[in-house]
Coordinates of C-alpha atoms and ligand atoms in Angstrom, one line a residue:
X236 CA -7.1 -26.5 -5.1
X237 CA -8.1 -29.7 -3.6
X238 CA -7.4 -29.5 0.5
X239 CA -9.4 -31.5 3.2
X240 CA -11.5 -29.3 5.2
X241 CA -10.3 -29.9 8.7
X242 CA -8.5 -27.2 10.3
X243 CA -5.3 -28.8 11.8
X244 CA -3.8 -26.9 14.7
X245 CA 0.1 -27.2 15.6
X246 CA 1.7 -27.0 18.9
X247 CA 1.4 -23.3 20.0
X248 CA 4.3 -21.4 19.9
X249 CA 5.6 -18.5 22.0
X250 CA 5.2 -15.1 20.6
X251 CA 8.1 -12.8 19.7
X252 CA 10.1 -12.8 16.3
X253 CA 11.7 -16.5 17.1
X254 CA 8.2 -17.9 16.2
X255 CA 8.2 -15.7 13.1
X256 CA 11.0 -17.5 12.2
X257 CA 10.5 -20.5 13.2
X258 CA 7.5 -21.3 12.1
X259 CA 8.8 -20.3 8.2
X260 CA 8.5 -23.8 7.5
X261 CA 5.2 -25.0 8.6
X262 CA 3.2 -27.4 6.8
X263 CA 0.0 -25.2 5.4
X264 CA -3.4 -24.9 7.1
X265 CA -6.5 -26.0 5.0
X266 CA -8.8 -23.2 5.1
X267 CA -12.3 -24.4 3.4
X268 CA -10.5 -24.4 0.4
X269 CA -10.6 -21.1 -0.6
X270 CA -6.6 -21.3 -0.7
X271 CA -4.1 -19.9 1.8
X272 CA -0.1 -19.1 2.7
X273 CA 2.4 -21.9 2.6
X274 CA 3.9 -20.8 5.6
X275 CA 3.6 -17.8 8.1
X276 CA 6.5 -16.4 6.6
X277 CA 5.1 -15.8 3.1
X278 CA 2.1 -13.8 4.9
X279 CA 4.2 -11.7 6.4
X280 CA 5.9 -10.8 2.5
X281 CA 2.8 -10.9 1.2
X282 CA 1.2 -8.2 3.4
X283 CA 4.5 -6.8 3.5
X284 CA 4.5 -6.4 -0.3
X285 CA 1.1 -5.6 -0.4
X286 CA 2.3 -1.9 1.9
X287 CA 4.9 -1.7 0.2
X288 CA 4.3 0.2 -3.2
X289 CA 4.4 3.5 -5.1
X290 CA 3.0 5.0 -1.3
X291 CA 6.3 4.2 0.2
X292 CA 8.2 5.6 -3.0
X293 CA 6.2 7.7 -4.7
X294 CA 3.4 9.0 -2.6
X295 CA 5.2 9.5 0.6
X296 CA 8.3 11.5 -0.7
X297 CA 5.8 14.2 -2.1
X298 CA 3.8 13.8 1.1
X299 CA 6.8 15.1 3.1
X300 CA 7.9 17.7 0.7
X301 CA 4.1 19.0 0.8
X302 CA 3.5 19.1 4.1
X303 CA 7.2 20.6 5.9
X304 CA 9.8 17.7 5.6
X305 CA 10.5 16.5 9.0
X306 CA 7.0 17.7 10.8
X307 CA 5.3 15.9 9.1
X308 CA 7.3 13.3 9.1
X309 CA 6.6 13.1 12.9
X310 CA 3.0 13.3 12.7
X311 CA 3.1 10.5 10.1
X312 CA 5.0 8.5 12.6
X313 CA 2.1 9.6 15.6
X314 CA -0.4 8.0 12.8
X315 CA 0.8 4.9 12.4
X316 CA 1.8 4.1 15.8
X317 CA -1.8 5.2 17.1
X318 CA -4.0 4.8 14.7
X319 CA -2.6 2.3 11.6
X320 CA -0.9 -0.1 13.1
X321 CA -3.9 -1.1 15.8
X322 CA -6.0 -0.7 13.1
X323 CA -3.6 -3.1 11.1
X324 CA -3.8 -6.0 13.4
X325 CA -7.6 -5.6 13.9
X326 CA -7.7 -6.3 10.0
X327 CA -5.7 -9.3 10.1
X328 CA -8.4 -10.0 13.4
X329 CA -11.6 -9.8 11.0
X330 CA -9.7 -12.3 8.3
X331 CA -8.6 -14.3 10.2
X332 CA -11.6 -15.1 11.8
X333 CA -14.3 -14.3 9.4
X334 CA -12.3 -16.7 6.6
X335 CA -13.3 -14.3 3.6
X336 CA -13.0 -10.9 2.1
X337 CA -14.3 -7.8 3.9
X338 CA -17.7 -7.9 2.9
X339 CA -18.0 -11.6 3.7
X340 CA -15.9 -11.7 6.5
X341 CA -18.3 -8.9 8.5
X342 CA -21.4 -10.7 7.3
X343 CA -20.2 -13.3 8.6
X344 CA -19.2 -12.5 12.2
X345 CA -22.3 -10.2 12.5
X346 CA -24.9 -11.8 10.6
X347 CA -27.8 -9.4 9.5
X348 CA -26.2 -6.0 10.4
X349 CA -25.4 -3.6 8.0
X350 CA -21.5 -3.4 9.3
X351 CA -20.8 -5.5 6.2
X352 CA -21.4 -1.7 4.2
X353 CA -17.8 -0.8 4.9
X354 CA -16.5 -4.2 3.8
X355 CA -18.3 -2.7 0.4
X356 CA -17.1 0.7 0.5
X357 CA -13.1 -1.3 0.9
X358 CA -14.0 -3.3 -2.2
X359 CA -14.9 -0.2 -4.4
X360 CA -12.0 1.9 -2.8
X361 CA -10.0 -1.2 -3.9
X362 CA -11.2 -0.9 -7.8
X363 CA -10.8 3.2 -7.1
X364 CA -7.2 2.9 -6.4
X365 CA -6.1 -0.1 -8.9
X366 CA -7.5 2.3 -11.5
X367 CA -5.3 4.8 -11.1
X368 CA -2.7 3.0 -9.1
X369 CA -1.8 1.1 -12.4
X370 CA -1.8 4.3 -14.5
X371 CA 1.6 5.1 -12.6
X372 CA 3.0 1.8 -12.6
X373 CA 2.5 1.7 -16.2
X374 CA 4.9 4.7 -16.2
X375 CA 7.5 3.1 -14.2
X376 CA 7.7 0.3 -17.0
X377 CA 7.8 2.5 -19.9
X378 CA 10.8 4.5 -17.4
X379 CA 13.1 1.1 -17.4
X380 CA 12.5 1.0 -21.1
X381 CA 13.9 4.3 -21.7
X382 CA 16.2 4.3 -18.4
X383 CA 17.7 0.7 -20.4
X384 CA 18.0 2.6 -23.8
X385 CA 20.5 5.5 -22.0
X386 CA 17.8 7.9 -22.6
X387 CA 18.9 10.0 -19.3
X388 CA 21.9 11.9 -20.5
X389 CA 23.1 15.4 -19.0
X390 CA 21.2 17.1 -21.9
X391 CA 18.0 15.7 -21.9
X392 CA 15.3 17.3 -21.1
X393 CA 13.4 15.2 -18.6
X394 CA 10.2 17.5 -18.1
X395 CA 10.0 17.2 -21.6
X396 CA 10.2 13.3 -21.6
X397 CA 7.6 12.6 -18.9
X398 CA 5.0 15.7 -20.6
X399 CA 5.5 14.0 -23.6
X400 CA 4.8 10.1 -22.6
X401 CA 1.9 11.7 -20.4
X402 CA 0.4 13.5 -23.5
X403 CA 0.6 10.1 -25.7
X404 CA -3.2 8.6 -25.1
X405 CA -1.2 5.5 -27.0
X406 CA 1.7 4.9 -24.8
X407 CA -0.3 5.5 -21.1
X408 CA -3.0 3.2 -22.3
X409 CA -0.7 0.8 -23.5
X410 CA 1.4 0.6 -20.2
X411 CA -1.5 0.7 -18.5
X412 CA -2.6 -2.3 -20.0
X413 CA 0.5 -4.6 -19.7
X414 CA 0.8 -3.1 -16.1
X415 CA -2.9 -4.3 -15.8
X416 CA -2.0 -7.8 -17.7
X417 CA 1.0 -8.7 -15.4
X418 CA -1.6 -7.8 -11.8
X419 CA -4.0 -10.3 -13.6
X420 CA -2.1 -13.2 -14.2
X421 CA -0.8 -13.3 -10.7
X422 CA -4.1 -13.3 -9.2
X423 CA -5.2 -15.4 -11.5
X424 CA -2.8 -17.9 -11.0
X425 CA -4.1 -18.4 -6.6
X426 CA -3.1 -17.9 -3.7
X427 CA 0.2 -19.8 -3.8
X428 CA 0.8 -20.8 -7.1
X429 CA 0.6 -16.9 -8.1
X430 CA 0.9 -14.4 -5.2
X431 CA 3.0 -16.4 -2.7
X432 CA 5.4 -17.1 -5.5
X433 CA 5.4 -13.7 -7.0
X434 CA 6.2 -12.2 -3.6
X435 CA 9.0 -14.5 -2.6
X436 CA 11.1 -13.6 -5.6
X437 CA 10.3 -10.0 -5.6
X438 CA 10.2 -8.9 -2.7
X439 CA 14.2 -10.3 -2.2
X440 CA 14.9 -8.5 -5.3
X441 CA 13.6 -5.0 -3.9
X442 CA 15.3 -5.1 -0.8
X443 CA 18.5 -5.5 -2.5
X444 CA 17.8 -2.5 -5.1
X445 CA 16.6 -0.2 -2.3
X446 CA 20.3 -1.1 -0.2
X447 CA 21.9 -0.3 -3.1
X448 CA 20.6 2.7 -3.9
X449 CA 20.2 3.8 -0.8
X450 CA 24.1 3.3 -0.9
X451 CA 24.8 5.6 -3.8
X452 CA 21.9 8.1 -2.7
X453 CA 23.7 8.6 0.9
X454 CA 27.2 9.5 -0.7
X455 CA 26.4 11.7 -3.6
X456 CA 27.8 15.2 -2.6
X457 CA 24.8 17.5 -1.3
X458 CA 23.4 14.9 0.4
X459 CA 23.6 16.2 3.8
X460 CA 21.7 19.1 2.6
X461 CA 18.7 17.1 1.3
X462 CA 18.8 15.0 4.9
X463 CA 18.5 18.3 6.6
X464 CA 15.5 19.3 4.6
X465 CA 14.5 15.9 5.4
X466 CA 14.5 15.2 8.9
X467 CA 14.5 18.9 10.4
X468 CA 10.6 19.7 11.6
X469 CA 9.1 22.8 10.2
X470 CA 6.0 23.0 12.6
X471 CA 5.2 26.5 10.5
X472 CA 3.7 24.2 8.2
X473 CA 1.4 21.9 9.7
X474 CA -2.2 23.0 9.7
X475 CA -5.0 20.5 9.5
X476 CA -5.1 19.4 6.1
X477 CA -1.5 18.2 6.8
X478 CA -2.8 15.6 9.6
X479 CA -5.2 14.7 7.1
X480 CA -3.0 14.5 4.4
X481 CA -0.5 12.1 6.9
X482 CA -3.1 10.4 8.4
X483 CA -4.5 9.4 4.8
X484 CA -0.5 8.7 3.6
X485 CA -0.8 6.1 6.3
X486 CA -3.6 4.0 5.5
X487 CA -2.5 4.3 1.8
X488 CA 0.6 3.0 2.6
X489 CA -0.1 0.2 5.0
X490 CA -2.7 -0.8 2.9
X491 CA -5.4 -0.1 5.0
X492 CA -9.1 0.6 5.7
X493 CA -10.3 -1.5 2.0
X494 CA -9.5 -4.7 3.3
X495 CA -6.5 -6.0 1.5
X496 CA -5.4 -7.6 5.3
X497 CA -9.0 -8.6 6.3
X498 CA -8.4 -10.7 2.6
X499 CA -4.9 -11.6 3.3
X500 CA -5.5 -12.8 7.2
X501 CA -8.4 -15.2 5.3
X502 CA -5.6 -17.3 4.0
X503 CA -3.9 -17.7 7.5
X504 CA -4.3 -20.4 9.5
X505 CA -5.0 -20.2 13.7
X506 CA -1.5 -20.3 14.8
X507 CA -0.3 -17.2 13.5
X508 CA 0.9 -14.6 15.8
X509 CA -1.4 -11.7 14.8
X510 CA -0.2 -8.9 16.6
X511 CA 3.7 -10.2 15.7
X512 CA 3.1 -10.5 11.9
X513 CA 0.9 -6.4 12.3
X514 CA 3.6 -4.9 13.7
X515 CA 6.6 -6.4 11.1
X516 CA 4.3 -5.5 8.2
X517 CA 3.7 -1.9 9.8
X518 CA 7.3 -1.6 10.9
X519 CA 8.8 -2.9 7.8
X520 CA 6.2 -0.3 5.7
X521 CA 7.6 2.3 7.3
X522 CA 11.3 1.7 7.3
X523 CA 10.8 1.9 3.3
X524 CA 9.1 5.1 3.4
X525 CA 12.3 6.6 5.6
X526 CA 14.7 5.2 3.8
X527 CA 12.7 6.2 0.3
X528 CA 13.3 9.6 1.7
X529 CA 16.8 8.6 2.1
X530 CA 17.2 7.9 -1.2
X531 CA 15.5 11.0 -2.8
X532 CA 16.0 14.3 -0.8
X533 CA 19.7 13.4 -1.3
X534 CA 19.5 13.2 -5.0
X535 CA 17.2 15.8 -5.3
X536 CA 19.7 18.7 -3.4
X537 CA 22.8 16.5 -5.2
X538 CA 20.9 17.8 -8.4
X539 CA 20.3 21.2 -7.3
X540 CA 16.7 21.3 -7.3
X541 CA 14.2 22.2 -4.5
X542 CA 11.7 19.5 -3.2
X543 CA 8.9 21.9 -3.3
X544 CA 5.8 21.0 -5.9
X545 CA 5.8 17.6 -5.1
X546 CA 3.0 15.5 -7.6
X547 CA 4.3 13.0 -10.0
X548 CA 7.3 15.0 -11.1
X549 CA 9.3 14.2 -7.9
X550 CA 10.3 10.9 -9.1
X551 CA 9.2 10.7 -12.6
X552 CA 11.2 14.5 -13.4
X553 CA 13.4 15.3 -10.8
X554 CA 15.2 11.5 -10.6
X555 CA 16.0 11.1 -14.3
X556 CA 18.2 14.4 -14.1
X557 CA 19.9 13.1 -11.6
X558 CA 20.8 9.4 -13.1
X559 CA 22.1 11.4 -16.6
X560 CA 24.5 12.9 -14.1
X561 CA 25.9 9.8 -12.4
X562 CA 30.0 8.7 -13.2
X563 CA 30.6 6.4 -15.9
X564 CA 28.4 8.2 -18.3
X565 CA 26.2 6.8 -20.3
X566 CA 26.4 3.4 -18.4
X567 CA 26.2 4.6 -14.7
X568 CA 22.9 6.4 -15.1
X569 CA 21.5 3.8 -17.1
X570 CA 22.6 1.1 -14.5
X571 CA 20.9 3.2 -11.2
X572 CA 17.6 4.3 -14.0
X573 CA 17.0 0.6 -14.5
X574 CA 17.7 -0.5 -11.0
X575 CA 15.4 3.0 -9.9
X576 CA 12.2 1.9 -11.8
X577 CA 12.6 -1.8 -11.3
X578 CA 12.2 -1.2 -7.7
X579 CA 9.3 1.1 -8.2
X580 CA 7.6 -1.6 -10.7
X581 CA 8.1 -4.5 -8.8
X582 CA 7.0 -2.9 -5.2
X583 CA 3.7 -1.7 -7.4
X584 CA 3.1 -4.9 -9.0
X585 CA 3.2 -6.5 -5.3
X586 CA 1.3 -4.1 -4.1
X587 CA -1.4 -3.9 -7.3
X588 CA -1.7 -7.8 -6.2
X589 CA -3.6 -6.9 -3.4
X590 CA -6.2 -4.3 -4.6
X591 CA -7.2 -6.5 -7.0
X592 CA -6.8 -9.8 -5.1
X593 CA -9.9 -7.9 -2.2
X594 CA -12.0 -7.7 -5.2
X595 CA -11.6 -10.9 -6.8
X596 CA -11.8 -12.6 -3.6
X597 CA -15.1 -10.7 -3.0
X598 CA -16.7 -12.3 -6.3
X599 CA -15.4 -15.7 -5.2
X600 CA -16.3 -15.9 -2.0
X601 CA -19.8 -14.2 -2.1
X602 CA -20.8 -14.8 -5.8
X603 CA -19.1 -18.0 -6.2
X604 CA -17.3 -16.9 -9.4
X605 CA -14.6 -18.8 -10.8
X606 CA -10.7 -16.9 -9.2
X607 CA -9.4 -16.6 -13.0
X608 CA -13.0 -15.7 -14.8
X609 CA -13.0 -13.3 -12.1
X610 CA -9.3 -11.9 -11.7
X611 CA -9.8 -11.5 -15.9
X612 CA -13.2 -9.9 -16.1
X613 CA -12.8 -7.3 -13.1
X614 CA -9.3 -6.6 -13.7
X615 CA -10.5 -5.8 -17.5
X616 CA -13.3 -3.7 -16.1
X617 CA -10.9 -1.7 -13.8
X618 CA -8.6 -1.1 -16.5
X619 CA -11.6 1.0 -18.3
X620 CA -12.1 2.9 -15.2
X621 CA -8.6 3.8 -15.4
X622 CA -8.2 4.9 -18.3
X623 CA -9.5 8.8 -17.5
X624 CA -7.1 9.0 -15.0
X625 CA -4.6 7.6 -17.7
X626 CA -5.4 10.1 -20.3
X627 CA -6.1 13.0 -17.4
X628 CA -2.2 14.3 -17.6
X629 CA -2.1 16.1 -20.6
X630 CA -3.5 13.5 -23.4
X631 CA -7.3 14.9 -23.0
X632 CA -7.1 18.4 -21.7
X633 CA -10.7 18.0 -20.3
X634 CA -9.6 15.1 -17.6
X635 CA -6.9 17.4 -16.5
X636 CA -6.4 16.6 -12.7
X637 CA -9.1 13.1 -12.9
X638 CA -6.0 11.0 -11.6
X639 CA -5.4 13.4 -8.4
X640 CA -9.2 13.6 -8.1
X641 CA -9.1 10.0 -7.6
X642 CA -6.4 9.7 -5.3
X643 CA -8.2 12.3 -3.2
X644 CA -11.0 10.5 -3.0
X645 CA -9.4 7.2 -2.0
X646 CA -7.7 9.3 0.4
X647 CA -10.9 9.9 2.2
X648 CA -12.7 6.5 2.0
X649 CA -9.4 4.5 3.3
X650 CA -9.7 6.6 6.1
X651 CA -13.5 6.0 6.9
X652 CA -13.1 2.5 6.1
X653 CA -10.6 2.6 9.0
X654 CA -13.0 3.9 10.9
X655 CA -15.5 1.8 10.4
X656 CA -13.5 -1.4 10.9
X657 CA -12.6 0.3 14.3
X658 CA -15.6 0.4 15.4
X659 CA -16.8 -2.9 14.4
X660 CA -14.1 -4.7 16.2
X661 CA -14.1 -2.3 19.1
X662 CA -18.2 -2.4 19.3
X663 CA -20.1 -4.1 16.6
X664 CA -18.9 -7.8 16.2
X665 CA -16.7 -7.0 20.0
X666 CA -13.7 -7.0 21.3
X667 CA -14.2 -9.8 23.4
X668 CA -14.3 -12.0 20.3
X669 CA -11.4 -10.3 18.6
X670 CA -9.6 -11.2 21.4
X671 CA -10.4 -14.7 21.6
X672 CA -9.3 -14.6 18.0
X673 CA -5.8 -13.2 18.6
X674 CA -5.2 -15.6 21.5
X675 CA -5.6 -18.5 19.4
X676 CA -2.5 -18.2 17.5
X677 CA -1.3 -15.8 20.7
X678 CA -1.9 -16.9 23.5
X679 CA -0.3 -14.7 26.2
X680 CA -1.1 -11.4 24.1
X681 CA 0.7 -9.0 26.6
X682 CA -0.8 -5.7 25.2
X683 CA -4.1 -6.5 25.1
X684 CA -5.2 -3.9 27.2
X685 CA -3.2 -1.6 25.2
X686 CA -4.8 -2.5 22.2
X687 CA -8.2 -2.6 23.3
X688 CA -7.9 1.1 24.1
X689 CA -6.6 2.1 21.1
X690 CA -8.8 0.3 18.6
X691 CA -12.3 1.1 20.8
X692 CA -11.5 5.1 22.0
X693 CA -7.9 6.3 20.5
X694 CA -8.0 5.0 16.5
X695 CA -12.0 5.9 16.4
X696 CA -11.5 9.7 18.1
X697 CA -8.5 10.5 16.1
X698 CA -10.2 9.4 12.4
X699 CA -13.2 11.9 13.4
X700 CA -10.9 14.5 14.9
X701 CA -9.1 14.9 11.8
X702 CA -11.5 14.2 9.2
X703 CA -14.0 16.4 10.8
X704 CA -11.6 19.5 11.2
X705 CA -10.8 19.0 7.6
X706 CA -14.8 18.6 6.7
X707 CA -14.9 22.1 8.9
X708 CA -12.7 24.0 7.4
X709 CA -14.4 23.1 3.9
X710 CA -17.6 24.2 4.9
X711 CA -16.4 27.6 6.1
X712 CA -14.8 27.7 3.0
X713 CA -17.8 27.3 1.1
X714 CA -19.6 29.4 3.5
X715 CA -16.9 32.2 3.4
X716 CA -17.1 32.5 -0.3
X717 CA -20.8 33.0 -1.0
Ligands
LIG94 N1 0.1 0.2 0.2 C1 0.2 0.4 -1.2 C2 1.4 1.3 -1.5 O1 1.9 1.9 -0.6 C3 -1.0 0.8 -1.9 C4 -2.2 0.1 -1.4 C5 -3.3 0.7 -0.8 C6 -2.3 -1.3 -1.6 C7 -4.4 0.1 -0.3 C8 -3.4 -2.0 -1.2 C9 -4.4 -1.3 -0.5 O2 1.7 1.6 -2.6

């Protein structure tokens, strides 16, 4: 895109949600043209579909049924309101600023350092999770298919249904692959032309599936019983590999510590209110993830099952059963199955945008590859590295587990990539600057103070405090059983 390569600053605005909205119809910011938003607004869905995803849906539902229903819902809660969400804003800080992906952008606000090393270790956490990420979103494709066909009827056997499209090599490789496609063209298509307009028509769409649902979830009979299971702490439960397992859940989920808002801030321009835009992305995330909940512990007690086990099943098994018993058999259940998956398609599609969008924007910016040459080749590359993880539940016996194994893995280096970007705002490139950043779009950033603490001492010391108890108890693990 052709775009003159003077920034242009408008009047400053006052922070606060009346400059979100108001500014929804600014005239775009030239930014080296590299690309960038058509107006704060469509950041703000952007990022917001970017958090969005199978985490909110899929991942965090099994999360809480893992680790004690509503304990560790609290603790996820303590995450992202400590950790996450300063950690959030300080992404949107190093875009912003450092006008590339994460590798670029930290070379290029601390020039010859190795800092940039985490900006690498986000890019290849981004490829990590796309590879697996569209295995399941492939799934939720070939669930509307069946969902649309009134395959969920009282009597089918929906454990069977999932073991048996996880078993077909053909079917998850195929899914996979139009899953992959559909990611592709979006980024492919730019910043605007493809993700900006992707987002503003889904993103509408899911909120009005998720009310709806939500709607039918809340008045099924049994639902109080799957609230109370919900939102009643267990503290028995909670051990250290829960906070790991929450803090981890929250990075997933706000799509942090790989760099998809370090890319995403790139394409803003110097008015933007950082810290208002971090904290509707992070609040917005997390309303989803409760109201998710909302939507599935009722359905699951309505059905008469036990959220325990957790893993795929919860939604993939457990849901179907419920939509074949919905009123106005066949066509109720096949009405709430399609409107189910959609949502969980179209939140993974705008969140699949994003992984790959860090990578692509990686080979742009820093190996001056042409966007679709780029968005094709890598996206075709990660789809090989995903195809273990597709074949890993039941098609090749010998990759059983490769898909979790992956996950896990993510699990940890989102986390350490927090950690990193942490500590380069809060010492490396400096707060001072990141700062001086903010107050450009913000000028009277009230918690400042606040924030400085958090992202220098609090975000920093709680990373290593969890992930180090969790790297202690594995080595007296190992120790214990030789
Ligand atoms: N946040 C996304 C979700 O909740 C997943 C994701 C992780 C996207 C990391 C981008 C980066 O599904």
């Amino acid at each position: 895109m052709l775009v003159p390569s003077a920034p242009v600053r408008g009047p400053r605005r006052s922070s606060g949600l009346d400059s979100l909205v108001s500014n929804m119809t600014n005239a775009p910011i030239p930014n080296n043209g590299r690309g960038n938003w058509g107006s704060r607004f469509a950041f703000v869905l952007a990022a917001a579909g970017s958090a969005i995803g199978l985490g909110n849906i899929w991942r965090f539902p099994v999360s809480v049924s893992e680790g004690g229903g509503g304990a560790f819902l609290l603790i996820y809660l303590f995450c992202v309101a400590v950790v996450a969400l300063p950690v959030m804003l300080a992404e949107m800080v190093v875009g912003r600023a450092g006008e590339k992906n994460p590798v670029g952008a930290m070379r290029h606000l601390k020039p010859k350092s190795p800092w940039f090393l985490f900006g690498a270790l986000g890019v290849l956490t981004g490829v990590i999770i796309l590879s697996f990420y569209s295995v399941i979103a492939g799934w939720t494709i070939y669930y509307v298919i069946e969902a649309a066909r009134g395959t969920f009827q009282p009597d089918t056997d929906t454990e069977a249904l999932f073991e048996n499209m996880a078993a077909s090599g053909g079917i998850e490789l195929l899914f996979h692959a139009v899953f992959m496609i559909l990611t592709i063209v979006v980024v492919a298509a730019g910043v605007r032309k493809g993700i900006e307009r992707t987002v503003k028509i889904l993103m509408p769409l899911f909120f009005v599936l998720l009310v709806v649902l939500m709607l039918r979830a809340l008045t099924l009979p049994g639902a109080a019983e799957g609230i109370a299971f919900y939102l009643k702490p267990d503290f028995s439960q909670i051990t250290g590999g829960i906070w790991v397992m929450a803090i981890g859940q929250a990075f997933f989920s706000l799509s942090l510590g790989m760099g998809a808002m370090i890319t995403y801030g790139s394409y803003l321009n110097k008015q933007e209110n950082l810290p208002v835009s971090a904290a509707c992305v992070a609040g917005a995330d997390t309303l989803i993830a409760i109201l998710a909940g909302l939507i599935i512990f009722p359905a699951i007690f309505f059905a008469g099952m036990t959220p325990g086990g957790g893993g795929p099943a919860l939604v993939f098994i457990t849901l179907p059963q419920i939509f074949a018993q919905m009123p106005w058999a066949p066509y109720g259940g096949m009405l709430f199955g399609v409107a189910f998956f959609v949502l969980l398609g179209v939140a993974a599609l705008t969140s699949a945008i994003s992984l790959l969008e860090v990578v692509v924007a990686h080979m742009v910016d820093d190996w001056k590859w042409n966007r679709r040459k780029s968005a094709w080749i890598l996206g075709g590359v990660i789809y090989v590295i995903g195809i273990p993880s597709a074949l890993s539940l039941g098609a090749v016996p010998a990759l059983s587990g490769f898909l979790g194994i992956m996950d896990g893995i993510a699990n940890y280096t989102l986390v350490i990539g927090g950690l990193g970007l942490a500590l380069f705002v809060g010492w490396g490139w400096g707060l001072g600057h990141a700062l001086a950043e903010i107050r450009e779009g913000t000028p009277g950033f009230r918690l400042a103070k606040v924030w400085s603490v958090l992202i220098r001492y609090v975000a920093p010391a709680a990373i290593t405090v969890i992930l180090g108890n969790q790297i202690f108890q594995l080595v007296r693990k190992m120790i214990a059983g030789f």
